[in-house]
Amino acid sequence: MSPPPGDLPPFTRFGHGTHCKRCLVGLPGSQVDIDPSKLALAFYCIGSLDLLNQLLDKTKQDDRESWREWIWEQQVCGPYGAGFKPGPYMSSIKEDSTEGNVPQLIVTYTALLTLAILRDDFTRLDRTGIAQLLGVCQREDGSFSTEPYGGDTDLRTVYCAFAIANMLDNWSTINIDQSVEFMRSCRTYEGGYGQFPFCEAQGGTTYCALSALHLSGRGDRISPTERKQTIRWLVQKQDISGGFVGRTNKAADACYCFWCGASLNILGVGTLVDEDALRSFIGSCQHKFGGIAKAPKEHPDPYHTYLSLAALSTQATAARAGPDGNIGHSAANAHVDPSRSTSWELPPLDPLLNATVDTAAWAREHIPKSTNA
Ligand SMILES: [Zn+2]
C-alpha cells in the first residue's frame, strides 16, 4: 500500500495557510450576518492555521481580537442556561422573546475551541449557565438535543456535550451512564457506531462515540472483544488509495483520514494506520493554489483542509506516543521547523478534543476557572 520512499509529494504548507486565510476574509465584522456555518468556517480556518503554526504569522492581532469579540457576541443566556448561538433563523424556538436566539451545543463546542485557539482568557464565560444548558439538552434516553427543548439529537451532539463538560471540568448536570447506554445502542454488528440506534456504522459517528466515552473516563465500557472488532473495522476503512472511507464500500474521503485515524489513536493503536499511504493520499488531495479537497481533483474547502491536517497531526501524536498512549510534555512541544516548508511534520493533536495539544491544554486550564472572581 505504501508508496516507495521519495514518492511522497511535497506538503504545500504555505499554500494551505493562504487558502485558510483567504476563506477568513469577510469575518467577522460584527455587523455581518452570523450563522452557524460562519462560526464553523472560522473554526476550520483558524484551527488550520493553528495546526500549521501560522496563526501568528498570517493574521494580525487586531483581526484576532475582533474574531474573539465577534464570538463573545454570540454568547446568550436565558431560562435554559447559557451558550453560544447560531443565527436567529436557525432557532427552533421562534417565540423566544430575546431576539429569537437560543444557544446550540455544536456551536458552543466550536466557539469554546476557537476561543482557546485565540488564547482568550475566558473571563466572560458563563460557566454555571453552560453547565445548566448541558442538563437541559440531555434527553431521557441519554442523548442530547442540539438546542434546549428541541433540535437534532444523535451521536454528534453527545460528543459535543461531553467535550464541553470535559473542557468545563463539570459533569454535575449530566447523567453520564444514560449517555453511555445511548452510545452503546448506536453500536453496530460491524464494530463501528451509527448516528442513531439501528443506523449503519460510519467513521465520523464512531469517532464521536469513542471520543465521548474516553472524555468521560468510560473507555473501559468497551469490552476487549468489542475493542478488537472496532479496531478491525477501522483498519479495514483504509483502502488501496491510502485514504479512509467513511462507510463500507464507499470511496476514500480526506475527512475520514481524521475520523478513522483519530479513532484508532484513541484506542491506543494509531500506529496501525499506514502513515506513508495516508500522506500519499492527502498529498494527492492538495490543490495547487492551496487547501485540501475531500478527494483528488476536487475543490478544496476549509473543512477537509482542517481535518486532513488534523489527521496528519494525529499520526504525529501516534508516532510520538509512549507505550501507554500518552505523549509527554516535551513531545507535545516538539519543535516544527518552519524553514522546512514542505515538511509533513505538524504539531501533535489531542485526538479527544480535536485541537493541538497546546490548545487543548489552554482550554482545560482556562475554561473551568474564573480569573475575575
Ligand atoms: Zn469528507
mmCIF file of C-alpha atoms and ligand atoms in Angstrom:
data_model
loop_
_atom_site.group_PDB
_atom_site.id
_atom_site.type_symbol
_atom_site.label_atom_id
_atom_site.label_comp_id
_atom_site.label_asym_id
_atom_site.label_seq_id
_atom_site.Cartn_x
_atom_site.Cartn_y
_atom_site.Cartn_z
ATOM 1 C CA MET A 1 0.000 0.000 0.000
ATOM 2 C CA SER A 2 2.786 2.422 0.894
ATOM 3 C CA PRO A 3 4.394 4.437 -1.876
ATOM 4 C CA PRO A 4 8.143 3.912 -2.279
ATOM 5 C CA PRO A 5 10.186 6.352 -0.145
ATOM 6 C CA GLY A 6 10.763 9.599 -2.017
ATOM 7 C CA ASP A 7 7.497 9.343 -3.951
ATOM 8 C CA LEU A 8 5.637 11.454 -1.425
ATOM 9 C CA PRO A 9 4.551 14.800 -2.935
ATOM 10 C CA PRO A 10 5.748 17.958 -1.166
ATOM 11 C CA PHE A 11 3.420 19.198 1.541
ATOM 12 C CA THR A 12 2.420 22.694 0.398
ATOM 13 C CA ARG A 13 2.029 24.074 3.899
ATOM 14 C CA PHE A 14 2.313 27.736 2.914
ATOM 15 C CA GLY A 15 -0.443 27.396 0.325
ATOM 16 C CA HIS A 16 -2.755 25.710 2.839
ATOM 17 C CA GLY A 17 -2.289 28.616 5.255
ATOM 18 C CA THR A 18 -3.011 31.085 2.459
ATOM 19 C CA HIS A 19 -6.153 29.158 1.474
ATOM 20 C CA CYS A 20 -7.459 29.337 5.054
ATOM 21 C CA LYS A 21 -6.611 32.993 5.393
ATOM 22 C CA ARG A 22 -8.432 33.697 2.137
ATOM 23 C CA CYS A 23 -11.509 31.865 3.434
ATOM 24 C CA LEU A 24 -11.465 34.008 6.589
ATOM 25 C CA VAL A 25 -11.983 37.194 4.588
ATOM 26 C CA GLY A 26 -15.384 38.612 5.423
ATOM 27 C CA LEU A 27 -15.121 37.512 9.028
ATOM 28 C CA PRO A 28 -16.070 38.833 11.399
ATOM 29 C CA GLY A 29 -17.168 42.424 11.122
ATOM 30 C CA SER A 30 -19.643 42.295 13.962
ATOM 31 C CA GLN A 31 -22.366 43.647 11.670
ATOM 32 C CA VAL A 32 -22.263 40.807 9.163
ATOM 33 C CA ASP A 33 -24.846 38.038 9.251
ATOM 34 C CA ILE A 34 -23.937 35.437 11.792
ATOM 35 C CA ASP A 35 -24.843 31.877 11.006
ATOM 36 C CA PRO A 36 -23.549 28.569 12.300
ATOM 37 C CA SER A 37 -21.715 27.824 9.098
ATOM 38 C CA LYS A 38 -19.767 31.054 9.570
ATOM 39 C CA LEU A 39 -18.634 30.039 13.044
ATOM 40 C CA ALA A 40 -17.748 26.565 11.789
ATOM 41 C CA LEU A 41 -15.871 28.161 8.888
ATOM 42 C CA ALA A 42 -13.951 30.335 11.352
ATOM 43 C CA PHE A 43 -13.077 27.266 13.432
ATOM 44 C CA TYR A 44 -11.784 25.278 10.451
ATOM 45 C CA CYS A 45 -9.736 28.214 9.107
ATOM 46 C CA ILE A 46 -8.323 29.417 12.437
ATOM 47 C CA GLY A 47 -7.811 25.797 13.541
ATOM 48 C CA SER A 48 -5.913 25.014 10.328
ATOM 49 C CA LEU A 49 -3.631 27.985 10.898
ATOM 50 C CA ASP A 50 -3.061 26.702 14.448
ATOM 51 C CA LEU A 51 -2.130 23.237 13.154
ATOM 52 C CA LEU A 52 0.173 24.802 10.571
ATOM 53 C CA ASN A 53 1.827 27.004 13.232
ATOM 54 C CA GLN A 54 0.919 30.024 11.082
ATOM 55 C CA LEU A 55 -1.754 31.759 13.151
ATOM 56 C CA LEU A 56 0.514 34.498 14.485
ATOM 57 C CA ASP A 57 2.393 34.939 11.198
ATOM 58 C CA LYS A 58 -0.596 35.021 8.868
ATOM 59 C CA THR A 59 -3.089 37.031 10.913
ATOM 60 C CA LYS A 60 -2.999 40.439 12.580
ATOM 61 C CA GLN A 61 -3.523 40.929 16.287
ATOM 62 C CA ASP A 62 -6.419 43.310 15.539
ATOM 63 C CA ASP A 63 -8.124 40.621 13.473
ATOM 64 C CA ARG A 64 -7.670 38.008 16.164
ATOM 65 C CA GLU A 65 -9.144 40.393 18.724
ATOM 66 C CA SER A 66 -12.142 41.216 16.558
ATOM 67 C CA TRP A 67 -12.788 37.497 15.978
ATOM 68 C CA ARG A 68 -12.817 36.988 19.736
ATOM 69 C CA GLU A 69 -15.257 39.864 20.202
ATOM 70 C CA TRP A 70 -17.438 38.516 17.435
ATOM 71 C CA ILE A 71 -17.601 35.080 19.088
ATOM 72 C CA TRP A 72 -18.378 36.540 22.528
ATOM 73 C CA GLU A 73 -21.258 38.478 20.986
ATOM 74 C CA GLN A 74 -22.857 35.088 20.291
ATOM 75 C CA GLN A 75 -22.964 34.095 23.978
ATOM 76 C CA VAL A 76 -26.562 34.219 25.184
ATOM 77 C CA CYS A 77 -28.327 33.221 28.371
ATOM 78 C CA GLY A 78 -31.891 32.541 29.381
ATOM 79 C CA PRO A 79 -34.050 30.166 31.404
ATOM 80 C CA TYR A 80 -32.281 27.240 29.704
ATOM 81 C CA GLY A 81 -28.794 28.307 30.782
ATOM 82 C CA ALA A 82 -26.114 29.825 28.584
ATOM 83 C CA GLY A 83 -24.164 29.019 25.453
ATOM 84 C CA PHE A 84 -23.296 30.312 22.025
ATOM 85 C CA LYS A 85 -25.990 30.872 19.447
ATOM 86 C CA PRO A 86 -26.230 30.368 15.732
ATOM 87 C CA GLY A 87 -28.148 32.792 13.525
ATOM 88 C CA PRO A 88 -31.686 33.730 14.566
ATOM 89 C CA TYR A 89 -33.335 31.900 11.679
ATOM 90 C CA MET A 90 -31.785 28.595 12.783
ATOM 91 C CA SER A 91 -33.574 28.535 16.134
ATOM 92 C CA SER A 92 -36.423 26.125 16.752
ATOM 93 C CA ILE A 93 -37.820 28.380 19.483
ATOM 94 C CA LYS A 94 -39.359 31.123 17.385
ATOM 95 C CA GLU A 95 -41.386 32.631 20.240
ATOM 96 C CA ASP A 96 -38.301 33.274 22.356
ATOM 97 C CA SER A 97 -38.554 36.955 23.133
ATOM 98 C CA THR A 98 -34.834 37.684 23.361
ATOM 99 C CA GLU A 99 -34.236 38.245 19.651
ATOM 100 C CA GLY A 100 -35.333 34.677 18.892
ATOM 101 C CA ASN A 101 -31.918 33.240 19.658
ATOM 102 C CA VAL A 102 -31.062 30.296 21.840
ATOM 103 C CA PRO A 103 -27.698 28.597 22.285
ATOM 104 C CA GLN A 104 -26.783 25.464 20.418
ATOM 105 C CA LEU A 105 -24.475 22.696 21.659
ATOM 106 C CA ILE A 106 -22.458 22.189 18.459
ATOM 107 C CA VAL A 107 -21.968 25.958 18.096
ATOM 108 C CA THR A 108 -20.951 26.196 21.770
ATOM 109 C CA TYR A 109 -18.309 23.475 21.367
ATOM 110 C CA THR A 110 -16.964 25.206 18.233
ATOM 111 C CA ALA A 111 -16.945 28.633 19.924
ATOM 112 C CA LEU A 112 -15.078 27.405 23.026
ATOM 113 C CA LEU A 113 -12.380 25.684 20.961
ATOM 114 C CA THR A 114 -11.956 28.670 18.642
ATOM 115 C CA LEU A 115 -11.597 31.000 21.636
ATOM 116 C CA ALA A 116 -8.974 28.613 23.077
ATOM 117 C CA ILE A 117 -7.048 28.689 19.786
ATOM 118 C CA LEU A 118 -7.178 32.502 20.000
ATOM 119 C CA ARG A 119 -5.882 32.196 23.609
ATOM 120 C CA ASP A 120 -8.823 34.013 25.153
ATOM 121 C CA ASP A 121 -8.757 34.186 28.963
ATOM 122 C CA PHE A 122 -12.458 33.128 29.231
ATOM 123 C CA THR A 123 -13.230 35.704 31.926
ATOM 124 C CA ARG A 124 -16.535 36.387 30.168
ATOM 125 C CA LEU A 125 -17.676 32.763 30.140
ATOM 126 C CA ASP A 126 -20.986 31.989 31.872
ATOM 127 C CA ARG A 127 -19.796 28.684 33.342
ATOM 128 C CA THR A 128 -22.841 27.970 35.502
ATOM 129 C CA GLY A 129 -25.127 28.735 32.579
ATOM 130 C CA ILE A 130 -23.288 26.382 30.237
ATOM 131 C CA ALA A 131 -23.414 23.538 32.749
ATOM 132 C CA GLN A 132 -27.153 24.201 33.068
ATOM 133 C CA LEU A 133 -27.562 24.144 29.281
ATOM 134 C CA LEU A 134 -25.971 20.670 29.132
ATOM 135 C CA GLY A 135 -28.518 19.368 31.633
ATOM 136 C CA VAL A 136 -31.451 20.977 29.826
ATOM 137 C CA CYS A 137 -30.352 19.490 26.475
ATOM 138 C CA GLN A 138 -29.987 15.922 27.776
ATOM 139 C CA ARG A 139 -32.953 13.726 26.904
ATOM 140 C CA GLU A 140 -34.389 10.754 28.740
ATOM 141 C CA ASP A 141 -32.602 8.228 26.518
ATOM 142 C CA GLY A 142 -29.222 9.824 27.364
ATOM 143 C CA SER A 143 -28.812 11.606 24.022
ATOM 144 C CA PHE A 144 -28.646 15.388 23.700
ATOM 145 C CA SER A 145 -30.656 17.758 21.537
ATOM 146 C CA THR A 146 -28.686 20.456 19.752
ATOM 147 C CA GLU A 147 -30.839 23.130 21.408
ATOM 148 C CA PRO A 148 -32.793 23.311 24.663
ATOM 149 C CA TYR A 149 -36.204 21.735 24.159
ATOM 150 C CA GLY A 150 -35.598 20.785 20.551
ATOM 151 C CA GLY A 151 -33.357 20.294 17.561
ATOM 152 C CA ASP A 152 -31.492 17.271 16.251
ATOM 153 C CA THR A 153 -30.230 14.561 18.512
ATOM 154 C CA ASP A 154 -27.607 11.987 17.583
ATOM 155 C CA LEU A 155 -24.086 10.858 18.472
ATOM 156 C CA ARG A 156 -22.564 14.153 17.293
ATOM 157 C CA THR A 157 -24.419 16.127 19.955
ATOM 158 C CA VAL A 158 -23.434 13.596 22.637
ATOM 159 C CA TYR A 159 -19.812 14.170 21.641
ATOM 160 C CA CYS A 160 -20.172 17.973 21.719
ATOM 161 C CA ALA A 161 -21.887 17.873 25.128
ATOM 162 C CA PHE A 162 -19.151 15.613 26.536
ATOM 163 C CA ALA A 163 -16.354 17.734 25.037
ATOM 164 C CA ILE A 164 -17.919 20.850 26.629
ATOM 165 C CA ALA A 165 -18.248 19.082 30.015
ATOM 166 C CA ASN A 166 -14.640 17.916 29.746
ATOM 167 C CA MET A 167 -13.344 21.422 28.954
ATOM 168 C CA LEU A 168 -15.535 22.895 31.709
ATOM 169 C CA ASP A 169 -14.492 20.102 34.092
ATOM 170 C CA ASN A 170 -18.098 19.978 35.237
ATOM 171 C CA TRP A 171 -20.220 16.869 34.687
ATOM 172 C CA SER A 172 -22.654 17.632 37.512
ATOM 173 C CA THR A 173 -25.664 18.346 35.289
ATOM 174 C CA ILE A 174 -25.250 15.287 33.047
ATOM 175 C CA ASN A 175 -26.252 11.666 33.560
ATOM 176 C CA ILE A 176 -23.132 10.072 32.046
ATOM 177 C CA ASP A 177 -24.290 6.460 32.374
ATOM 178 C CA GLN A 178 -27.508 7.152 30.486
ATOM 179 C CA SER A 179 -25.462 8.654 27.636
ATOM 180 C CA VAL A 180 -23.126 5.661 27.672
ATOM 181 C CA GLU A 181 -26.173 3.421 27.212
ATOM 182 C CA PHE A 182 -27.324 5.578 24.286
ATOM 183 C CA MET A 183 -23.864 5.315 22.679
ATOM 184 C CA ARG A 184 -23.864 1.551 23.172
ATOM 185 C CA SER A 185 -27.247 1.343 21.459
ATOM 186 C CA CYS A 186 -25.698 3.030 18.396
ATOM 187 C CA ARG A 187 -23.061 0.294 18.082
ATOM 188 C CA THR A 188 -23.495 -1.990 15.082
ATOM 189 C CA TYR A 189 -22.647 -5.623 14.305
ATOM 190 C CA GLU A 190 -19.634 -4.395 12.265
ATOM 191 C CA GLY A 191 -17.976 -2.805 15.301
ATOM 192 C CA GLY A 192 -18.482 0.839 14.328
ATOM 193 C CA TYR A 193 -21.176 3.214 15.566
ATOM 194 C CA GLY A 194 -24.105 4.697 13.649
ATOM 195 C CA GLN A 195 -25.629 8.134 14.030
ATOM 196 C CA PHE A 196 -28.650 6.695 15.892
ATOM 197 C CA PRO A 197 -29.571 3.217 17.087
ATOM 198 C CA PHE A 198 -30.021 0.805 14.132
ATOM 199 C CA CYS A 199 -28.077 3.044 11.695
ATOM 200 C CA GLU A 200 -25.185 1.909 9.537
ATOM 201 C CA ALA A 201 -21.726 2.300 11.121
ATOM 202 C CA GLN A 202 -19.916 5.436 9.970
ATOM 203 C CA GLY A 203 -16.413 6.774 10.648
ATOM 204 C CA GLY A 204 -17.497 10.181 11.959
ATOM 205 C CA THR A 205 -20.027 8.881 14.459
ATOM 206 C CA THR A 206 -17.637 6.110 15.511
ATOM 207 C CA TYR A 207 -15.139 8.840 16.390
ATOM 208 C CA CYS A 208 -17.853 10.697 18.338
ATOM 209 C CA ALA A 209 -18.713 7.606 20.403
ATOM 210 C CA LEU A 210 -15.126 6.549 21.153
ATOM 211 C CA SER A 211 -14.051 10.076 21.952
ATOM 212 C CA ALA A 212 -17.064 10.778 24.202
ATOM 213 C CA LEU A 213 -16.514 7.526 26.112
ATOM 214 C CA HIS A 214 -12.868 8.405 26.743
ATOM 215 C CA LEU A 215 -13.573 12.075 27.555
ATOM 216 C CA SER A 216 -15.846 10.882 30.355
ATOM 217 C CA GLY A 217 -13.394 8.244 31.596
ATOM 218 C CA ARG A 218 -15.706 5.455 30.357
ATOM 219 C CA GLY A 219 -13.332 3.945 27.788
ATOM 220 C CA ASP A 220 -13.477 0.694 29.771
ATOM 221 C CA ARG A 221 -17.147 0.316 28.854
ATOM 222 C CA ILE A 222 -15.909 -1.180 25.579
ATOM 223 C CA SER A 223 -15.085 -4.839 26.228
ATOM 224 C CA PRO A 224 -11.805 -6.305 24.935
ATOM 225 C CA THR A 225 -13.745 -8.288 22.300
ATOM 226 C CA GLU A 226 -15.646 -5.181 21.174
ATOM 227 C CA ARG A 227 -12.432 -3.180 21.072
ATOM 228 C CA LYS A 228 -10.818 -5.737 18.755
ATOM 229 C CA GLN A 229 -13.865 -5.736 16.486
ATOM 230 C CA THR A 230 -13.862 -1.924 16.320
ATOM 231 C CA ILE A 231 -10.138 -1.819 15.562
ATOM 232 C CA ARG A 232 -10.585 -4.359 12.753
ATOM 233 C CA TRP A 233 -13.482 -2.376 11.252
ATOM 234 C CA LEU A 234 -11.491 0.889 11.429
ATOM 235 C CA VAL A 235 -8.302 -0.581 9.948
ATOM 236 C CA GLN A 236 -10.327 -2.005 7.048
ATOM 237 C CA LYS A 237 -11.546 1.512 6.265
ATOM 238 C CA GLN A 238 -8.080 2.462 4.926
ATOM 239 C CA ASP A 239 -8.340 1.413 1.299
ATOM 240 C CA ILE A 240 -5.951 0.925 -1.601
ATOM 241 C CA SER A 241 -5.748 4.715 -2.218
ATOM 242 C CA GLY A 242 -4.176 5.178 1.218
ATOM 243 C CA GLY A 243 -7.153 7.277 2.348
ATOM 244 C CA PHE A 244 -10.010 6.174 4.582
ATOM 245 C CA VAL A 245 -13.604 5.523 3.588
ATOM 246 C CA GLY A 246 -16.402 6.586 5.926
ATOM 247 C CA ARG A 247 -18.553 3.511 5.390
ATOM 248 C CA THR A 248 -18.060 0.076 3.944
ATOM 249 C CA ASN A 249 -17.872 0.125 0.115
ATOM 250 C CA LYS A 250 -17.572 3.911 -0.264
ATOM 251 C CA ALA A 251 -14.805 5.991 -1.880
ATOM 252 C CA ALA A 252 -11.971 7.380 0.253
ATOM 253 C CA ASP A 253 -12.535 10.879 1.604
ATOM 254 C CA ALA A 254 -9.874 13.008 3.302
ATOM 255 C CA CYS A 255 -12.052 13.853 6.325
ATOM 256 C CA TYR A 256 -12.263 10.161 7.252
ATOM 257 C CA CYS A 257 -8.477 10.086 7.495
ATOM 258 C CA PHE A 258 -9.126 12.015 10.692
ATOM 259 C CA TRP A 259 -12.348 10.396 11.917
ATOM 260 C CA CYS A 260 -10.972 6.860 11.498
ATOM 261 C CA GLY A 261 -7.290 7.630 12.185
ATOM 262 C CA ALA A 262 -8.118 9.517 15.396
ATOM 263 C CA SER A 263 -10.443 6.689 16.456
ATOM 264 C CA LEU A 264 -7.581 4.202 16.157
ATOM 265 C CA ASN A 265 -5.399 6.634 18.076
ATOM 266 C CA ILE A 266 -7.964 6.875 20.881
ATOM 267 C CA LEU A 267 -7.992 3.073 21.066
ATOM 268 C CA GLY A 268 -4.203 3.201 21.508
ATOM 269 C CA VAL A 269 -3.361 1.682 18.124
ATOM 270 C CA GLY A 270 -2.678 4.753 15.971
ATOM 271 C CA THR A 271 0.417 3.072 14.597
ATOM 272 C CA LEU A 272 -1.849 0.601 12.731
ATOM 273 C CA VAL A 273 -2.521 3.401 10.239
ATOM 274 C CA ASP A 274 -0.278 3.091 7.173
ATOM 275 C CA GLU A 275 1.133 6.585 7.584
ATOM 276 C CA ASP A 276 3.031 6.822 4.299
ATOM 277 C CA ALA A 277 -0.055 5.725 2.383
ATOM 278 C CA LEU A 278 -2.149 8.230 4.321
ATOM 279 C CA ARG A 279 0.249 11.072 3.492
ATOM 280 C CA SER A 280 0.314 9.993 -0.122
ATOM 281 C CA PHE A 281 -3.498 10.147 -0.317
ATOM 282 C CA ILE A 282 -3.725 13.522 1.431
ATOM 283 C CA GLY A 283 -0.886 14.748 -0.786
ATOM 284 C CA SER A 284 -2.939 13.856 -3.845
ATOM 285 C CA CYS A 285 -5.890 15.851 -2.445
ATOM 286 C CA GLN A 286 -3.819 19.054 -2.202
ATOM 287 C CA HIS A 287 -4.887 21.839 -4.542
ATOM 288 C CA LYS A 288 -2.198 23.656 -6.494
ATOM 289 C CA PHE A 289 -3.330 27.040 -5.091
ATOM 290 C CA GLY A 290 -3.538 25.703 -1.529
ATOM 291 C CA GLY A 291 -6.161 23.899 0.508
ATOM 292 C CA ILE A 292 -7.046 20.214 0.639
ATOM 293 C CA ALA A 293 -10.057 18.612 -1.029
ATOM 294 C CA LYS A 294 -12.039 15.572 0.011
ATOM 295 C CA ALA A 295 -10.587 13.581 -2.900
ATOM 296 C CA PRO A 296 -8.071 14.117 -5.708
ATOM 297 C CA LYS A 297 -9.193 16.597 -8.406
ATOM 298 C CA GLU A 298 -11.971 18.010 -6.198
ATOM 299 C CA HIS A 299 -12.147 21.616 -4.984
ATOM 300 C CA PRO A 300 -10.534 22.314 -1.600
ATOM 301 C CA ASP A 301 -12.535 23.604 1.353
ATOM 302 C CA PRO A 302 -11.681 24.590 4.945
ATOM 303 C CA TYR A 303 -13.487 21.543 6.430
ATOM 304 C CA HIS A 304 -11.413 18.987 4.518
ATOM 305 C CA THR A 305 -8.268 21.102 4.864
ATOM 306 C CA TYR A 306 -8.648 21.194 8.651
ATOM 307 C CA LEU A 307 -9.482 17.513 9.046
ATOM 308 C CA SER A 308 -6.654 16.421 6.728
ATOM 309 C CA LEU A 309 -4.197 18.475 8.772
ATOM 310 C CA ALA A 310 -5.716 17.056 11.956
ATOM 311 C CA ALA A 311 -5.246 13.544 10.540
ATOM 312 C CA LEU A 312 -1.567 14.252 9.908
ATOM 313 C CA SER A 313 -1.219 15.728 13.408
ATOM 314 C CA THR A 314 -2.918 12.699 14.910
ATOM 315 C CA GLN A 315 -0.315 10.486 13.269
ATOM 316 C CA ALA A 316 2.410 12.721 14.706
ATOM 317 C CA THR A 317 0.835 12.063 18.095
ATOM 318 C CA ALA A 318 0.722 8.304 17.484
ATOM 319 C CA ALA A 319 4.348 8.235 16.394
ATOM 320 C CA ARG A 320 5.471 10.146 19.491
ATOM 321 C CA ALA A 321 3.229 8.363 21.978
ATOM 322 C CA GLY A 322 4.714 6.172 24.642
ATOM 323 C CA PRO A 323 3.565 2.614 25.226
ATOM 324 C CA ASP A 324 0.703 3.896 27.397
ATOM 325 C CA GLY A 325 -0.602 6.070 24.593
ATOM 326 C CA ASN A 326 0.269 9.287 26.429
ATOM 327 C CA ILE A 327 2.519 11.875 24.915
ATOM 328 C CA GLY A 328 4.917 13.637 27.186
ATOM 329 C CA HIS A 329 5.283 17.371 27.609
ATOM 330 C CA SER A 330 8.433 17.554 25.529
ATOM 331 C CA ALA A 331 6.806 15.616 22.713
ATOM 332 C CA ALA A 332 3.799 17.930 22.839
ATOM 333 C CA ASN A 333 6.083 20.875 22.349
ATOM 334 C CA ALA A 334 8.173 19.226 19.657
ATOM 335 C CA HIS A 335 9.651 21.929 17.508
ATOM 336 C CA VAL A 336 8.374 22.118 13.962
ATOM 337 C CA ASP A 337 10.995 23.753 11.814
ATOM 338 C CA PRO A 338 9.192 26.414 9.721
ATOM 339 C CA SER A 339 12.110 26.553 7.304
ATOM 340 C CA ARG A 340 11.216 23.045 6.215
ATOM 341 C CA SER A 341 8.273 24.469 4.344
ATOM 342 C CA THR A 342 7.435 21.258 2.524
ATOM 343 C CA SER A 343 7.906 19.056 5.576
ATOM 344 C CA TRP A 344 4.954 16.863 6.525
ATOM 345 C CA GLU A 345 5.664 17.441 10.193
ATOM 346 C CA LEU A 346 2.865 19.039 12.221
ATOM 347 C CA PRO A 347 2.423 19.617 15.963
ATOM 348 C CA PRO A 348 0.709 16.761 17.814
ATOM 349 C CA LEU A 349 -3.035 16.740 18.304
ATOM 350 C CA ASP A 350 -5.245 15.941 21.274
ATOM 351 C CA PRO A 351 -7.475 13.427 19.488
ATOM 352 C CA LEU A 352 -10.281 13.685 22.060
ATOM 353 C CA LEU A 353 -10.870 17.437 21.761
ATOM 354 C CA ASN A 354 -9.679 17.660 18.151
ATOM 355 C CA ALA A 355 -7.220 20.527 18.797
ATOM 356 C CA THR A 356 -3.456 20.815 19.092
ATOM 357 C CA VAL A 357 -2.087 19.549 22.399
ATOM 358 C CA ASP A 358 -1.194 23.142 23.338
ATOM 359 C CA THR A 359 -4.674 24.475 22.517
ATOM 360 C CA ALA A 360 -6.363 21.604 24.374
ATOM 361 C CA ALA A 361 -4.173 22.322 27.412
ATOM 362 C CA TRP A 362 -5.112 26.024 27.218
ATOM 363 C CA ALA A 363 -8.810 25.120 27.063
ATOM 364 C CA ARG A 364 -8.633 22.751 30.024
ATOM 365 C CA GLU A 365 -6.677 25.287 32.074
ATOM 366 C CA HIS A 366 -8.732 28.424 31.377
ATOM 367 C CA ILE A 367 -12.295 27.259 30.722
ATOM 368 C CA PRO A 368 -13.031 25.715 34.161
ATOM 369 C CA LYS A 369 -11.914 28.575 36.338
ATOM 370 C CA SER A 370 -12.939 32.169 36.583
ATOM 371 C CA THR A 371 -9.979 34.516 36.798
ATOM 372 C CA ASN A 372 -12.075 37.600 37.533
ATOM 373 C CA ALA A 373 -13.829 36.101 40.537
HETATM 374 ZN ZN ZN B 1 -15.426 14.366 3.736
#
